[in-house]
CSV table of C-alpha atoms in Angstrom, one decimal:
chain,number,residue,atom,x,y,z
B,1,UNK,CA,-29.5,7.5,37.6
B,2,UNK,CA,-31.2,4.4,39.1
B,3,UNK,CA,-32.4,1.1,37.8
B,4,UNK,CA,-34.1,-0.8,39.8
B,5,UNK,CA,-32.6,-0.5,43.1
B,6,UNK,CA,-29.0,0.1,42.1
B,7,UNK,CA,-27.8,3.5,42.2
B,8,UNK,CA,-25.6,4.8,38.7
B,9,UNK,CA,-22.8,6.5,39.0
B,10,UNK,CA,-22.3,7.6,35.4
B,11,UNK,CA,-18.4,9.1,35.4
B,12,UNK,CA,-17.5,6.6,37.5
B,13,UNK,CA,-19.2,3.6,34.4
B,14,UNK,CA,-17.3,5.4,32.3
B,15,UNK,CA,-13.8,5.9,33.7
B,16,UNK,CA,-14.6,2.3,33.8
B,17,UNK,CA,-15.5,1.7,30.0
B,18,UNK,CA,-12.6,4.2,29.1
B,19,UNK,CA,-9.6,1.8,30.7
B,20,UNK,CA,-10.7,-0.9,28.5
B,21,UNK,CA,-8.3,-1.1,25.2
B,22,UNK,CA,-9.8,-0.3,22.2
B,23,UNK,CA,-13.4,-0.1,23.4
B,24,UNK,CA,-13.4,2.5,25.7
B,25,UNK,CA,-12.2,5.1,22.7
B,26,UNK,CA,-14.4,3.5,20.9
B,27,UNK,CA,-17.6,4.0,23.2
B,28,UNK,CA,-16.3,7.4,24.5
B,29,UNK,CA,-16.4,9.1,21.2
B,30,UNK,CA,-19.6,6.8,20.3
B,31,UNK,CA,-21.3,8.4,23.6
B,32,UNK,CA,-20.4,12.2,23.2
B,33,UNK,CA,-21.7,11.7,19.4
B,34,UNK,CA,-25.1,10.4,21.1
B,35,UNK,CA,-25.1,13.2,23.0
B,36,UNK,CA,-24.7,15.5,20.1
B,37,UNK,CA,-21.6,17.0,22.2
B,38,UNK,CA,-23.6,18.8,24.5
B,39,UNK,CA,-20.7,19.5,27.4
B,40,UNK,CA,-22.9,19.1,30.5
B,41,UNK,CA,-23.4,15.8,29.1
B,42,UNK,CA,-19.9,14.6,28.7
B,43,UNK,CA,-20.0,12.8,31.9
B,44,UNK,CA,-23.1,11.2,31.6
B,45,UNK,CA,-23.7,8.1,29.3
B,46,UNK,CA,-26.3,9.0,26.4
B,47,UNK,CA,-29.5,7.7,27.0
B,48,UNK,CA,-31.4,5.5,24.7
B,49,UNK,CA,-33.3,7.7,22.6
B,50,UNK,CA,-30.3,9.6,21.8
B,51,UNK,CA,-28.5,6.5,20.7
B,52,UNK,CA,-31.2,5.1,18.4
B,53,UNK,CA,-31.1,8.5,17.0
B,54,UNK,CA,-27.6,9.3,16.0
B,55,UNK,CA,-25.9,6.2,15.8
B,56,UNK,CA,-28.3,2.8,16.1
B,57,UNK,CA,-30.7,3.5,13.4
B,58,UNK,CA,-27.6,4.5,10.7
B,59,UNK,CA,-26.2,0.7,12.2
B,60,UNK,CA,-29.4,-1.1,11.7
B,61,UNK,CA,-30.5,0.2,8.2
B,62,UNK,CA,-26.5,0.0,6.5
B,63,UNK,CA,-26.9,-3.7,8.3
B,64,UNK,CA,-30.2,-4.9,7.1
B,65,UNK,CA,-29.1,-2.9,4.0
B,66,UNK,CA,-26.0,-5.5,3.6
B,67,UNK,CA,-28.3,-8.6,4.4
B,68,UNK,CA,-30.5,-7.3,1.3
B,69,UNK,CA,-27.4,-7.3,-0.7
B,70,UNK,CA,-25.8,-10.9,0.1
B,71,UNK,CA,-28.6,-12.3,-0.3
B,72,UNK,CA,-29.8,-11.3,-3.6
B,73,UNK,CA,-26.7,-10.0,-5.1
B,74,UNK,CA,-24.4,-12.9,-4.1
B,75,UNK,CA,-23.2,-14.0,-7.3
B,76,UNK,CA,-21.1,-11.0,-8.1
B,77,UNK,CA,-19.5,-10.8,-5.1
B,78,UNK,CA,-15.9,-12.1,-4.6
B,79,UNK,CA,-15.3,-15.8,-4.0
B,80,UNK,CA,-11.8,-17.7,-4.8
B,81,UNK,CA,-13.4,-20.5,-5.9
B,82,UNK,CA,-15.6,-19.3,-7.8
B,83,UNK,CA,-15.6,-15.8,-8.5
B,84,UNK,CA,-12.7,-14.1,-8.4
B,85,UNK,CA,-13.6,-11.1,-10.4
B,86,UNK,CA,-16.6,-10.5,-8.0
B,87,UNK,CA,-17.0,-7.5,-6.0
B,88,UNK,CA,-14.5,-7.6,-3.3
B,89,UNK,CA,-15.9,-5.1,-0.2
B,90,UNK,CA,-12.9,-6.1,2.3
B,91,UNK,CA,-10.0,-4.7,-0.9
B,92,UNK,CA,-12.1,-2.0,-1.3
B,93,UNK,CA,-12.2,-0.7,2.3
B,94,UNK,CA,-8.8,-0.7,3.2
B,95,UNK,CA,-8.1,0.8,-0.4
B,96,UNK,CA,-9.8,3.7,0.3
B,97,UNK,CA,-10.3,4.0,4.3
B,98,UNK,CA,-6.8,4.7,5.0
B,99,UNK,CA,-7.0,8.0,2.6
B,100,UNK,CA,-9.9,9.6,4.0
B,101,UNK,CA,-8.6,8.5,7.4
B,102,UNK,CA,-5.3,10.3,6.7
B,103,UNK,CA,-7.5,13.2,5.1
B,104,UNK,CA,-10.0,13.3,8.0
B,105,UNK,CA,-7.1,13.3,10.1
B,106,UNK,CA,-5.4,16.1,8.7
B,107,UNK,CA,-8.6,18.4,8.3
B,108,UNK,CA,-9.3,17.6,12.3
B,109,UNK,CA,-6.0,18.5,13.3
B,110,UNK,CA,-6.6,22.0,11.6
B,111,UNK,CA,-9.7,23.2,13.6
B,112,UNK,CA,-7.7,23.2,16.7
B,113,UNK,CA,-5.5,25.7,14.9
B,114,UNK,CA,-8.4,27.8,13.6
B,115,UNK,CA,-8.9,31.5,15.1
B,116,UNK,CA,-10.9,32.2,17.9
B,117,UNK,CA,-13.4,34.3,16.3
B,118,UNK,CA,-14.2,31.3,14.2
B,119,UNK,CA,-15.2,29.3,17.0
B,120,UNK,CA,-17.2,32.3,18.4
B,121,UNK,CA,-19.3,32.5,15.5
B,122,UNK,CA,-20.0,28.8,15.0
B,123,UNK,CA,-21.1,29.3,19.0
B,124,UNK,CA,-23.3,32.3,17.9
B,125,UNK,CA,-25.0,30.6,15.8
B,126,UNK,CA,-25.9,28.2,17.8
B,127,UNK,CA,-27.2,30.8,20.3
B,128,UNK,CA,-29.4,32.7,17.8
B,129,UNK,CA,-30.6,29.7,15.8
B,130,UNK,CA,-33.2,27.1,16.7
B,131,UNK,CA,-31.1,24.1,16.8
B,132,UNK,CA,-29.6,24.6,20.6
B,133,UNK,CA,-27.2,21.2,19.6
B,134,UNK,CA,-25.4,23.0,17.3
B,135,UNK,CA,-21.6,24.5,17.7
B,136,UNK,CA,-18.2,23.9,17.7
B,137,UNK,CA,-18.5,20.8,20.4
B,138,UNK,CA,-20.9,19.3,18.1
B,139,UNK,CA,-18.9,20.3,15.2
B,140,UNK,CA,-15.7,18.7,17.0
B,141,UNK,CA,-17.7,15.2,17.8
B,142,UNK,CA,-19.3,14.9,14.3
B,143,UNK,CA,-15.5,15.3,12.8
B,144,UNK,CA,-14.1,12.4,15.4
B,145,UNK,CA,-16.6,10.1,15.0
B,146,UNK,CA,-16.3,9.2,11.8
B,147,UNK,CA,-13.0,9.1,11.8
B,148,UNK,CA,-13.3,6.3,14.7
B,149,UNK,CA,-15.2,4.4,12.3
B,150,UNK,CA,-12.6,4.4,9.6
B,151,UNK,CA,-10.5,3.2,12.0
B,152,UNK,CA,-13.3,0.4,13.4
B,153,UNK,CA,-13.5,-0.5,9.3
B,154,UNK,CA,-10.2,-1.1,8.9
B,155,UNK,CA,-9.6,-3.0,12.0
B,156,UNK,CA,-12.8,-4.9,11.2
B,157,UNK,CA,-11.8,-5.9,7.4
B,158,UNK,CA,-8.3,-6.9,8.5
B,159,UNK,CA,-9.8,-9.3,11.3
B,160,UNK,CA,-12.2,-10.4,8.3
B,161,UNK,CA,-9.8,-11.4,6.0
B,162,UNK,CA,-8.3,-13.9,8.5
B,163,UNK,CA,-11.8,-16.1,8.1
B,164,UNK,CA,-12.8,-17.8,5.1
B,165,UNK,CA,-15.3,-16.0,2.8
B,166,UNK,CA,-19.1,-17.4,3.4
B,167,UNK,CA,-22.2,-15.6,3.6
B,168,UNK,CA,-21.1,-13.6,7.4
B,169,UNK,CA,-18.3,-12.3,6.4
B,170,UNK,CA,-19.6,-10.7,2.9
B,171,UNK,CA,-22.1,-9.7,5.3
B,172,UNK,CA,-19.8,-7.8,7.8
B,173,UNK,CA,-17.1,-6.7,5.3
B,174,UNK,CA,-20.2,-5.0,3.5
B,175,UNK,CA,-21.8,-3.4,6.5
B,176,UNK,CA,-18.5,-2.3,7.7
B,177,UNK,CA,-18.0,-0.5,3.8
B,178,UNK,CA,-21.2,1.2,3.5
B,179,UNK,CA,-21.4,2.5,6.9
B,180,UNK,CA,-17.7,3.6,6.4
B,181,UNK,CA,-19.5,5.5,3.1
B,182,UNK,CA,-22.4,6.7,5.6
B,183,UNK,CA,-19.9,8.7,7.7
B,184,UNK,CA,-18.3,9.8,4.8
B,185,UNK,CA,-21.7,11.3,3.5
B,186,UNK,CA,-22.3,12.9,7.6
B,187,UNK,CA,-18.9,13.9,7.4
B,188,UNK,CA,-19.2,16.3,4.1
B,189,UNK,CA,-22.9,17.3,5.1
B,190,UNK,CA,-21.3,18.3,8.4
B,191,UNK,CA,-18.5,20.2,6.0
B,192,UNK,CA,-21.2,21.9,4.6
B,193,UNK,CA,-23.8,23.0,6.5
B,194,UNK,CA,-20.9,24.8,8.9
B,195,UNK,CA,-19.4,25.9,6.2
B,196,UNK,CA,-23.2,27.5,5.0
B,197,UNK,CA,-24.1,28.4,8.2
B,198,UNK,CA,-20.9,30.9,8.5
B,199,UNK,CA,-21.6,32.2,4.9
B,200,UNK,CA,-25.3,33.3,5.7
B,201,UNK,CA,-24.5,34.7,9.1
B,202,UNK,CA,-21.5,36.6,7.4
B,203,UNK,CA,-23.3,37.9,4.3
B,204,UNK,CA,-26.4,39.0,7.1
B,205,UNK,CA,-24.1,41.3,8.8
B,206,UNK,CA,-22.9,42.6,5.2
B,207,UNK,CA,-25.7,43.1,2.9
B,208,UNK,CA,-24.9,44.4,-0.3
């Protein structure tokens, strides 16, 4: 790729981006998810299209969605001076984060253990159907990156509760909650439609 007059070597950027703690898994897992884990495109970095489209846009609208809610909901949100029985957004991500980061955890684990033929017919699937994105690399991608965000959450809302709570940091600690709940909601859809998707193509082999 070029730009301007600068040749792009994109596996060499991101061997690059990878060696950096924290943010190269991060982007890495980010990237293949823009891609839709296509394979030919492991080694290439997502272009921009592809990144407002799987993960920028779900960023923008859970952040202007937490602006909307500081600023008119305010008042029953935590403060220690003066609301302490507000709503609380840092507790209640590393309440519940770690559990469905254990869960999500456990549940990727197992499709590395899952048969053969059950790959084979989430890839068939993909060959006979419309959508040419889907299968078990995109399967596999959609499963890790939410569960990097968990981890980005938690991370996030422990670094939060070192500052002092002001109008930024219910912003942030908000954002990072709902777009926690976002992947949640992509992760069980994903869950779903696989699991659907097997279903159908089963009971169209065995009509009854």
């Amino acid at each position: 790729m070029k730009v301007g007059g600068w040749d792009i070597n994109h596996e060499n950027i991101l061997k690059i981006i990878k060696s950096i703690p924290y943010v190269g898994a991060i982007f890495i897992i980010a990237n293949f998810y823009a891609n839709s884990g296509v394979l030919s495109d492991r080694k290439r970095i997502a272009n921009f299209k592809n990144w407002v489209r799987r993960v920028l846009s779900g960023v923008l609208f859970t952040f202007v969605l937490s602006l909307l809610i500081v600023t008119f909901s305010r008042d029953g949100l935590y403060n220690p001076n003066s609301n302490t029985a507000g709503l609380d957004a840092t507790l209640v991500a590393l309440s519940i984060f770690p559990s469905i980061l254990g869960f999500g955890i456990g549940v990727f684990v197992v499709v590395f253990a899952l048969p053969n033929q059950f790959i084979e017919k989430i890839n068939l699937i993909k060959h006979n159907g419309k959508n040419k994105t889907f299968g078990a690399s995109l399967m596999v991608v959609d499963m890790a990156y939410p569960l990097m965000v968990y981890a980005v959450v938690l991370m996030g809302e422990f670094f939060l509760k070192l500052f002092q709570v002001g109008f930024i940091t219910h912003v942030l600690s908000i954002f990072l909650l709902l777009y926690g709940m976002l992947m949640t909601f992509d992760l069980i859809s994903m869950i779903f439609m696989t699991a659907y998707a097997l279903l159908a193509t089963q009971a169209s082999r065995n009509p009854k």
